Short mmCIF file of C-alpha atoms and ligand atoms in Angstrom, two decimals:
data_model
loop_
_atom_site.label_atom_id
_atom_site.label_comp_id
_atom_site.label_asym_id
_atom_site.label_seq_id
_atom_site.Cartn_x
_atom_site.Cartn_y
_atom_site.Cartn_z
CA UNK C 29 -106.72 3.35 36.73
CA UNK C 30 -105.80 0.33 36.05
CA UNK C 31 -106.04 -1.88 32.63
CA UNK C 32 -107.65 -4.87 32.47
CA UNK C 33 -104.75 -7.98 33.02
CA UNK C 34 -102.85 -7.96 29.21
CA UNK C 35 -102.56 -11.03 26.83
CA UNK C 36 -99.09 -12.17 24.28
CA UNK C 37 -103.22 -13.02 22.64
CA UNK C 38 -103.84 -9.67 22.65
CA UNK C 39 -101.17 -8.61 21.32
CA UNK C 40 -101.08 -11.07 18.26
CA UNK C 41 -104.39 -9.12 18.05
CA UNK C 42 -102.60 -6.05 17.48
CA UNK C 43 -100.33 -7.13 15.16
CA UNK C 44 -103.41 -8.60 13.66
CA UNK C 45 -105.51 -5.57 12.84
CA UNK C 46 -102.10 -3.29 12.00
CA UNK C 47 -102.77 -1.45 7.79
CA UNK C 48 -98.85 -0.88 8.88
CA UNK C 49 -97.41 -4.73 9.19
CA UNK C 50 -96.94 -4.95 6.05
CA UNK C 51 -93.79 -3.29 6.26
CA UNK C 52 -91.66 -5.38 7.97
CA UNK C 53 -91.05 -6.78 5.02
CA UNK C 54 -89.00 -3.88 3.87
CA UNK C 55 -86.27 -5.20 5.95
CA UNK C 56 -83.93 -8.01 6.72
CA UNK C 57 -84.01 -9.03 10.82
CA UNK C 58 -82.07 -11.85 11.56
CA UNK C 59 -84.90 -15.01 12.77
CA UNK C 60 -85.83 -14.65 15.65
CA UNK C 61 -84.21 -11.63 17.04
CA UNK C 62 -86.05 -9.01 18.83
CA UNK C 63 -84.79 -5.70 17.69
CA UNK C 64 -85.08 -2.76 20.25
CA UNK C 65 -82.37 -0.48 19.22
CA UNK C 66 -83.74 0.84 16.65
CA UNK C 67 -82.84 3.86 17.48
CA UNK C 68 -79.17 3.44 18.51
CA UNK C 69 -78.42 2.03 15.06
CA UNK C 70 -80.98 0.87 12.45
CA UNK C 71 -81.76 -2.41 10.83
CA UNK C 72 -81.00 -3.27 7.11
CA UNK C 73 -83.10 -2.62 4.59
CA UNK C 74 -83.44 -5.30 2.20
CA UNK C 75 -82.62 -3.73 -1.28
CA UNK C 76 -79.54 -1.78 0.56
CA UNK C 77 -77.55 -5.02 -0.55
CA UNK C 78 -78.16 -5.09 -3.84
CA UNK C 79 -77.96 -0.39 -4.11
CA UNK C 80 -74.74 -0.53 -2.80
CA UNK C 81 -74.02 -3.40 -5.15
CA UNK C 82 -74.55 -1.87 -7.97
CA UNK C 83 -73.08 1.30 -6.84
CA UNK C 84 -69.75 -0.64 -6.66
CA UNK C 85 -69.17 -2.75 -9.18
CA UNK C 86 -71.43 -0.43 -11.71
CA UNK C 87 -71.73 3.04 -11.17
CA UNK C 88 -67.59 2.97 -9.52
CA UNK C 89 -66.00 -0.17 -11.57
CA UNK C 90 -67.46 0.97 -14.81
CA UNK C 91 -68.46 4.00 -14.58
CA UNK C 92 -65.49 5.31 -12.95
CA UNK C 93 -65.34 9.71 -13.05
CA UNK C 94 -67.57 9.64 -15.40
CA UNK C 95 -70.60 8.16 -12.56
CA UNK C 96 -70.73 12.16 -10.89
CA UNK C 97 -72.27 13.09 -13.37
CA UNK C 98 -73.86 10.33 -14.90
CA UNK C 99 -74.34 8.16 -12.02
CA UNK C 100 -76.08 11.81 -10.17
CA UNK C 101 -73.52 11.63 -7.89
CA UNK C 102 -72.17 15.07 -7.38
CA UNK C 103 -76.81 15.79 -6.64
CA UNK C 104 -76.94 12.71 -4.20
CA UNK C 105 -76.71 14.79 -1.36
CA UNK C 106 -79.56 16.97 -2.40
CA UNK C 107 -81.27 13.76 -3.83
CA UNK C 108 -81.89 12.75 -0.27
CA UNK C 109 -82.01 15.49 1.39
CA UNK C 110 -85.49 15.56 -0.90
CA UNK C 111 -86.13 12.91 0.77
CA UNK C 112 -85.69 13.23 4.53
CA UNK C 113 -87.57 16.75 4.30
CA UNK C 114 -90.30 15.21 3.63
CA UNK C 115 -90.06 13.09 7.00
CA UNK C 116 -89.13 17.21 8.52
CA UNK C 117 -92.29 18.69 7.13
CA UNK C 118 -90.26 21.50 5.06
CA UNK C 119 -89.94 21.37 1.13
CA UNK C 120 -88.03 19.83 -1.25
CA UNK C 121 -83.85 22.02 -1.65
CA UNK C 122 -84.55 23.05 2.21
CA UNK C 123 -82.26 19.39 4.25
CA UNK C 124 -78.79 18.28 2.32
CA UNK C 125 -77.41 15.16 3.53
CA UNK C 126 -73.55 15.16 4.91
CA UNK C 127 -71.58 14.86 6.89
CA UNK C 128 -71.84 13.90 10.52
CA UNK C 129 -75.22 14.93 13.39
CA UNK C 130 -71.77 16.29 15.81
CA UNK C 131 -70.00 18.00 12.04
CA UNK C 132 -73.74 19.60 11.28
CA UNK C 133 -74.68 20.61 15.03
CA UNK C 134 -70.65 22.49 14.96
CA UNK C 135 -71.85 24.41 11.42
CA UNK C 136 -75.32 25.66 12.55
CA UNK C 137 -74.74 26.30 15.91
CA UNK C 138 -71.99 28.74 15.00
CA UNK C 139 -73.67 29.41 12.08
CA UNK C 140 -77.47 30.62 15.04
CA UNK C 141 -73.82 32.47 17.13
CA UNK C 142 -72.55 34.26 13.90
CA UNK C 143 -76.55 36.00 13.56
CA UNK C 144 -76.45 37.65 16.74
CA UNK C 145 -73.18 38.55 17.53
CA UNK C 146 -73.62 40.31 14.08
CA UNK C 147 -77.36 41.68 15.53
CA UNK C 148 -77.33 41.34 19.25
CA UNK C 149 -73.49 41.15 20.01
CA UNK C 150 -74.87 41.24 24.02
CA UNK C 151 -76.51 37.62 23.35
CA UNK C 152 -73.86 35.43 24.04
CA UNK C 153 -75.79 32.34 26.26
CA UNK C 154 -76.35 29.17 24.71
CA UNK C 155 -79.03 27.57 25.95
CA UNK C 156 -79.58 24.05 26.83
CA UNK C 157 -79.99 20.54 29.10
CA UNK C 158 -77.72 19.44 30.83
CA UNK C 159 -78.93 15.60 30.04
CA UNK C 160 -78.99 17.21 26.08
CA UNK C 161 -76.83 14.31 24.30
CA UNK C 162 -72.83 14.97 25.28
CA UNK C 163 -71.23 15.34 22.44
CA UNK C 164 -73.94 18.43 21.27
CA UNK C 165 -72.76 19.79 24.30
CA UNK C 166 -68.92 19.07 23.38
CA UNK C 167 -69.80 21.12 20.26
CA UNK C 168 -71.52 24.05 22.37
CA UNK C 169 -68.46 24.33 25.08
CA UNK C 170 -66.47 24.22 21.97
CA UNK C 171 -67.62 27.56 20.35
CA UNK C 172 -68.93 28.92 22.77
CA UNK C 173 -65.44 29.15 23.54
CA UNK C 174 -64.67 30.47 20.38
CA UNK C 175 -67.52 33.29 20.50
CA UNK C 176 -66.23 34.72 24.57
CA UNK C 177 -70.29 32.71 24.72
CA UNK C 178 -71.63 30.46 27.85
CA UNK C 179 -73.07 28.04 28.31
CA UNK C 180 -76.25 27.90 30.89
CA UNK C 181 -77.73 24.25 31.38
CA UNK C 182 -81.32 23.81 32.72
CA UNK C 183 -81.32 20.65 35.21
CA UNK C 184 -85.27 20.15 33.95
CA UNK C 185 -87.20 20.56 31.09
CA UNK C 186 -89.57 22.82 32.90
CA UNK C 187 -86.78 25.41 33.39
CA UNK C 188 -86.23 25.91 30.83
CA UNK C 189 -88.13 29.16 29.47
CA UNK C 190 -86.97 30.72 32.34
CA UNK C 191 -83.85 30.90 31.75
CA UNK C 192 -84.27 32.59 27.85
CA UNK C 193 -83.48 36.18 28.29
CA UNK C 194 -81.45 38.25 26.89
CA UNK C 195 -78.42 37.49 26.91
CA UNK C 196 -79.72 34.68 24.96
CA UNK C 197 -78.19 33.45 21.98
CA UNK C 198 -79.29 30.31 21.43
CA UNK C 199 -81.06 27.60 22.29
CA UNK C 200 -80.13 24.46 21.06
CA UNK C 201 -82.02 20.83 22.52
CA UNK C 202 -82.70 17.62 21.59
CA UNK C 203 -86.28 17.50 20.37
CA UNK C 204 -86.33 13.53 22.14
CA UNK C 205 -83.91 12.96 24.89
CA UNK C 206 -81.96 10.04 24.17
CA UNK C 207 -81.72 8.84 27.79
CA UNK C 208 -85.19 9.80 29.17
CA UNK C 209 -87.68 9.13 25.49
CA UNK C 210 -88.86 12.80 26.80
CA UNK C 211 -90.08 15.11 23.89
CA UNK C 212 -90.25 18.87 23.70
CA UNK C 213 -92.96 20.92 22.31
CA UNK C 214 -90.86 22.36 19.98
CA UNK C 215 -93.78 24.49 19.17
CA UNK C 216 -94.01 26.11 22.33
CA UNK C 217 -89.74 26.38 23.52
CA UNK C 218 -89.68 28.04 19.85
CA UNK C 219 -91.92 30.17 20.40
CA UNK C 220 -90.70 31.00 23.77
CA UNK C 221 -87.16 31.50 22.22
CA UNK C 222 -88.09 33.38 19.86
CA UNK C 223 -89.87 36.20 22.43
CA UNK C 224 -86.84 36.32 24.09
CA UNK C 225 -84.83 36.39 21.09
CA UNK C 226 -82.74 33.49 20.97
CA UNK C 227 -82.59 31.80 17.63
CA UNK C 228 -83.45 28.39 18.13
CA UNK C 229 -81.11 24.64 16.92
CA UNK C 230 -82.76 21.16 16.99
CA UNK C 231 -81.27 17.78 17.50
CA UNK C 232 -83.50 15.16 15.79
CA UNK C 233 -81.57 12.13 16.07
CA UNK C 234 -84.61 10.72 18.02
CA UNK C 235 -87.28 12.25 16.06
CA UNK C 236 -86.51 12.00 12.59
CA UNK C 237 -88.98 9.11 11.10
CA UNK C 238 -89.39 8.68 14.87
CA UNK C 239 -92.49 11.33 15.54
CA UNK C 240 -93.80 13.76 13.01
CA UNK C 241 -92.25 16.85 12.13
CA UNK C 242 -92.98 19.85 10.61
CA UNK C 243 -89.69 22.23 11.43
CA UNK C 244 -90.99 25.98 9.75
CA UNK C 245 -94.26 25.32 11.37
CA UNK C 246 -92.98 24.91 15.17
CA UNK C 247 -90.45 27.47 14.71
CA UNK C 248 -87.15 25.44 14.04
CA UNK C 249 -84.70 27.85 12.88
CA UNK C 250 -82.26 25.55 12.30
CA UNK C 251 -82.10 21.21 12.16
CA UNK C 252 -80.39 18.78 12.06
CA UNK C 253 -79.84 14.95 12.58
CA UNK C 254 -79.56 11.08 12.11
CA UNK C 255 -79.22 9.05 9.26
CA UNK C 256 -78.37 5.66 11.61
CA UNK C 257 -81.01 6.06 14.03
CA UNK C 258 -84.72 6.16 12.93
CA UNK C 259 -83.62 6.54 8.94
CA UNK C 260 -82.16 3.28 8.19
CA UNK C 261 -78.64 4.11 7.04
CA UNK C 262 -76.52 2.08 8.34
CA UNK C 263 -74.01 2.35 10.24
CA UNK C 264 -71.84 5.75 10.79
CA UNK C 265 -74.58 6.81 8.05
CA UNK C 266 -74.27 10.35 6.46
CA UNK C 267 -76.50 12.70 8.72
CA UNK C 268 -78.86 15.55 7.57
CA UNK C 269 -79.14 19.25 8.09
CA UNK C 270 -81.89 21.68 7.61
CA UNK C 271 -82.23 26.07 7.27
CA UNK C 272 -84.62 27.48 7.40
CA UNK C 273 -85.04 28.51 3.95
CA UNK C 274 -85.38 32.92 4.80
CA UNK C 275 -81.49 31.88 6.66
CA UNK C 276 -79.70 30.30 4.43
CA UNK C 277 -78.44 32.49 2.80
CA UNK C 278 -77.32 34.92 5.42
CA UNK C 279 -74.18 33.70 6.86
CA UNK C 280 -71.55 31.20 5.31
CA UNK C 281 -70.38 27.93 7.21
CA UNK C 282 -67.38 27.68 9.11
CA UNK C 283 -66.70 24.36 7.13
CA UNK C 284 -66.53 26.01 3.84
CA UNK C 285 -65.12 23.79 1.87
CA UNK C 286 -65.40 23.38 -1.70
CA UNK C 287 -68.30 21.03 -2.42
CA UNK C 288 -70.49 24.24 -0.89
CA UNK C 289 -69.01 26.64 -3.25
CA UNK C 290 -71.46 28.71 -5.96
CA UNK C 291 -69.56 27.05 -8.41
CA UNK C 292 -66.99 24.71 -6.94
CA UNK C 293 -65.06 23.15 -10.62
CA UNK C 294 -64.84 27.06 -11.00
CA UNK C 295 -61.58 26.18 -8.64
CA UNK C 296 -61.57 29.64 -8.63
CA UNK C 297 -59.68 30.82 -4.73
CA UNK C 298 -62.25 32.95 -3.18
CA UNK C 299 -64.78 31.49 -1.48
CA UNK C 300 -67.36 32.24 -2.26
CA UNK C 301 -71.34 30.25 -0.51
CA UNK C 302 -73.42 28.33 -3.09
CA UNK C 303 -77.32 29.24 -2.52
CA UNK C 304 -79.37 28.26 0.84
CA UNK C 305 -78.38 24.93 1.95
CA UNK C 306 -76.09 23.51 -0.64
CA UNK C 307 -73.50 25.45 1.37
CA UNK C 308 -73.57 23.41 4.29
CA UNK C 309 -71.96 21.18 2.09
CA UNK C 310 -68.08 20.66 2.49
CA UNK C 311 -65.85 18.24 1.05
CA UNK C 312 -66.91 15.28 -1.68
CA UNK C 313 -69.81 13.22 -0.78
CA UNK C 314 -69.94 9.53 0.36
CA UNK C 315 -71.12 8.38 -2.26
CA UNK C 316 -72.16 4.08 -0.81
CA UNK C 317 -72.89 5.93 2.32
CA UNK C 318 -75.14 8.53 0.93
CA UNK C 319 -76.78 5.32 -1.54
CA UNK C 320 -77.30 3.28 1.67
CA UNK C 321 -79.11 6.00 3.29
CA UNK C 322 -81.32 6.69 1.14
CA UNK C 323 -82.76 2.91 0.95
CA UNK C 324 -83.22 3.36 4.50
CA UNK C 325 -85.21 7.07 3.97
CA UNK C 326 -87.69 4.86 0.95
CA UNK C 327 -88.11 2.31 3.90
CA UNK C 328 -89.79 5.73 5.17
CA UNK C 329 -91.68 6.76 2.60
CA UNK C 330 -93.54 3.72 1.93
CA UNK C 331 -95.56 4.21 4.26
CA UNK C 332 -97.11 7.49 2.56
CA UNK C 333 -99.23 6.04 1.41
CA UNK C 334 -100.79 4.58 4.28
CA UNK C 335 -100.64 7.54 6.40
CA UNK C 336 -97.37 8.11 6.85
CA UNK C 337 -96.21 9.57 9.88
CA UNK C 338 -99.03 10.43 11.35
CA UNK C 339 -99.99 6.34 11.33
CA UNK C 340 -96.57 5.31 12.24
CA UNK C 341 -96.53 7.90 14.95
CA UNK C 342 -100.13 6.44 16.01
CA UNK C 343 -98.67 2.51 16.30
CA UNK C 344 -95.40 4.01 18.10
CA UNK C 345 -96.96 5.23 21.06
CA UNK C 346 -99.60 1.30 20.73
CA UNK C 347 -95.86 -0.18 20.96
CA UNK C 348 -94.32 1.71 23.86
CA UNK C 349 -97.79 2.09 26.01
CA UNK C 350 -97.85 -1.81 25.43
CA UNK C 351 -94.39 -2.20 26.58
CA UNK C 352 -94.77 0.34 29.39
CA UNK C 353 -98.38 -1.35 30.94
CA UNK C 354 -96.90 -4.88 30.58
CA UNK C 355 -93.30 -3.80 32.82
CA UNK C 356 -95.67 -3.11 34.85
CA UNK C 357 -97.92 -5.76 35.49
CA UNK C 358 -96.15 -8.45 34.68
CA UNK C 359 -92.68 -7.33 36.30
CA UNK C 360 -94.01 -5.61 39.51
CA UNK C 361 -91.92 -5.88 42.61
CA UNK C 362 -88.16 -6.85 40.81
CA UNK C 363 -87.32 -3.12 41.25
CA UNK C 364 -88.38 -1.21 37.92
CA UNK C 365 -89.35 2.28 37.82
CA UNK C 366 -90.65 3.83 34.28
CA UNK C 367 -89.01 6.51 33.13
CA UNK C 368 -90.07 7.36 30.23
CA UNK C 369 -92.98 9.46 30.19
CA UNK C 370 -96.60 7.96 30.36
CA UNK C 371 -98.71 10.91 28.58
CA UNK C 372 -98.29 10.04 24.84
CA UNK C 373 -97.50 14.31 23.93
CA UNK C 374 -93.97 13.75 25.37
CA UNK C 375 -92.99 10.82 24.88
CA UNK C 376 -90.72 9.88 21.67
CA UNK C 377 -90.52 6.65 20.95
CA UNK C 378 -88.77 4.39 23.72
CA UNK C 379 -88.78 2.96 26.83
CA UNK C 380 -86.91 3.57 28.97
CA UNK C 381 -87.28 1.81 33.33
CA UNK C 382 -84.54 2.52 35.76
CA UNK C 383 -83.46 -0.01 37.92
CA UNK C 384 -80.85 0.77 41.13
CA UNK C 385 -78.55 -1.76 40.69
CA UNK C 386 -77.75 -4.62 37.43
CA UNK C 387 -79.05 -2.31 35.56
CA UNK C 388 -76.07 -2.79 32.65
CA UNK C 389 -76.56 -7.05 33.78
CA UNK C 390 -79.81 -7.01 32.62
CA UNK C 391 -80.08 -5.78 29.87
CA UNK C 392 -76.78 -7.97 28.49
CA UNK C 393 -78.72 -11.48 29.55
CA UNK C 394 -81.99 -10.28 27.35
CA UNK C 395 -79.05 -9.66 24.15
CA UNK C 396 -78.16 -13.35 25.57
CA UNK C 397 -81.70 -14.16 24.74
CA UNK C 398 -81.92 -12.30 21.54
CA UNK C 399 -83.71 -9.35 22.76
CA UNK C 400 -81.83 -6.27 22.25
CA UNK C 401 -82.53 -3.54 23.16
CA UNK C 402 -79.70 -1.53 25.48
CA UNK C 403 -77.50 0.35 28.48
CA UNK C 404 -78.03 4.01 29.30
CA UNK C 405 -74.78 4.57 32.54
CA UNK C 406 -76.06 7.30 34.80
CA UNK C 407 -74.24 9.19 37.42
CA UNK C 408 -74.45 8.70 40.68
CA UNK C 409 -73.51 12.54 41.63
CA UNK C 410 -76.34 14.45 39.46
CA UNK C 411 -78.53 11.07 40.82
CA UNK C 412 -79.17 10.71 37.02
CA UNK C 413 -80.38 7.03 37.21
CA UNK C 414 -79.17 3.84 35.11
CA UNK C 415 -81.56 3.25 31.91
CA UNK C 416 -82.52 -0.15 30.39
CA UNK C 417 -83.60 1.37 26.72
CA UNK C 418 -85.63 0.01 24.63
CA UNK C 419 -86.28 1.42 21.23
CA UNK C 420 -89.88 0.75 19.90
CA UNK C 421 -89.37 1.26 15.74
CA UNK C 422 -93.20 0.94 13.69
CA UNK C 423 -91.47 0.30 10.70
CA UNK C 424 -90.79 -3.31 11.95
CA UNK C 425 -91.54 -3.71 15.56
CA UNK C 426 -94.24 -6.09 16.73
CA UNK C 427 -96.72 -6.23 19.23
CA UNK C 428 -95.84 -9.04 19.75
CA UNK C 429 -92.47 -8.39 19.68
CA UNK C 430 -92.94 -6.54 23.67
CA UNK C 431 -94.10 -8.35 24.44
CA UNK C 432 -92.53 -11.05 23.76
CA UNK C 433 -89.59 -9.17 25.53
CA UNK C 434 -91.51 -7.93 28.19
CA UNK C 435 -91.83 -12.07 28.49
CA UNK C 436 -88.01 -11.96 28.25
CA UNK C 437 -86.97 -9.87 31.08
CA UNK C 438 -89.45 -10.82 33.89
CA UNK C 439 -88.05 -14.57 33.69
CA UNK C 440 -85.05 -12.80 33.39
CA UNK C 441 -85.32 -10.81 36.71
CA UNK C 442 -87.71 -13.17 38.09
CA UNK C 443 -85.59 -16.44 37.88
CA UNK C 444 -82.09 -13.50 39.37
CA UNK C 445 -80.38 -14.63 35.77
CA UNK C 446 -78.79 -11.33 35.64
CA UNK C 447 -76.76 -12.49 38.76
CA UNK C 448 -74.17 -14.42 36.59
CA UNK C 449 -70.75 -13.19 36.31
CA UNK C 450 -70.96 -13.35 32.29
CA UNK C 451 -73.05 -10.38 32.69
CA UNK C 452 -71.58 -8.18 34.49
CA UNK C 453 -68.40 -7.86 32.21
CA UNK C 454 -69.04 -4.77 30.09
CA UNK C 455 -68.16 -4.04 26.48
CA UNK C 456 -66.73 -0.84 24.92
CA UNK C 457 -70.43 0.15 23.10
CA UNK C 458 -73.16 -1.01 25.44
C1 PLP G 3 -76.78 9.80 18.38
C2 PLP G 3 -76.69 11.54 18.49
C3 PLP G 3 -75.45 12.24 18.09
C4 PLP G 3 -74.85 11.46 17.48
O1 PLP G 3 -73.81 12.38 16.74
P1 PLP G 3 -72.85 11.79 15.19
O2 PLP G 3 -72.27 12.62 15.24
O3 PLP G 3 -73.71 10.71 15.02
O4 PLP G 3 -72.34 10.36 16.79
C5 PLP G 3 -75.82 13.45 17.64
N1 PLP G 3 -76.93 13.61 18.91
C6 PLP G 3 -77.91 13.28 19.38
C7 PLP G 3 -79.09 13.93 20.69
C8 PLP G 3 -77.66 12.24 18.95
O5 PLP G 3 -78.77 11.22 20.02
#
């Protein structure tokens, strides 16, 4: 089926009819920039600088140590966790905002492995995907070593179910693949894991704030996610952790620190885990960073009266669909292949393209034109292609931004502009 020819007017009409369009005003986006990297670092909410200033000047500067009580600092990880819980479809008191995704993954995966070791010592395999985000695989390797377990990595999503069996302890997956944008069916895969007797750990780095979630209903046992991507919490923002309430009080987590203790200010020498998810806190919460994260999460909750995550998801799919179709119509013959799934049910909130060569330089040429995407290197040996990645964030990406981005891409390719030597130099962060 061919789509009718797309035009910029068509994109403008979509913006005009978009009930979520006013949400963009919540952000400070540099004039003229088309920012398609909110899946790597979300943009700055307008409310954040004043809130951070208030925390620094008033709460810290004037309130000093008293602010731990009077400014609600001590409860901030739980309060921000409660706000995030609304995006995950889980209840208040079930999420904490804390530490990094890597650290939270370490905590929950260790607990999952220990639960299995008690109940089913023959279960010694962590099942995951070779294409999972590297930190997830590194943390899993580290814990596999400590627990005498092994890691079984499948090459494609279709192989996951067959990789689960009587030896599986944990199914560890990232819900939306960071390279390809492919979205897993959480309910189906969790059910398959449970049928095989495995627990599930879901990394929501590219899902929270991007796709609607219902962790409890979809069979997640543990979940972690990232604060600086779709949650707009700022560079290095705290991450979050959720544990199914029935499991949350079963074990102490491995980084059992005083803030996760049942009575931190009793200063007793013996550890006694706090109730439920609060035990997943370890050390003193980073108050300034949590205040910024709270502002970021509020930008998503502001969509609730307009239909919330379901409405954001509809717009996200329309944006990525427009992007994909515009690339196919307007950039044909330039060697680009669409890597992100065409099927709405399988696509997260990003469009990924591959090209045999020049991917890095094409992204650099786009950045020079004010179109910010990013590049993820492939691996020729394992036939993983280089990826040009464009994240859409329905809170602030406009249809006309997508149109213009594709138009810049067309011009960069048509003029061979990316061959310019200045676009070949690799920076440390891609
Ligand atoms: C971004 C991302 C992370 C980041 O982990 P940090 O500990 O914040 O560096 C982890 N996992 C996935 C899947 C990601 O996409």
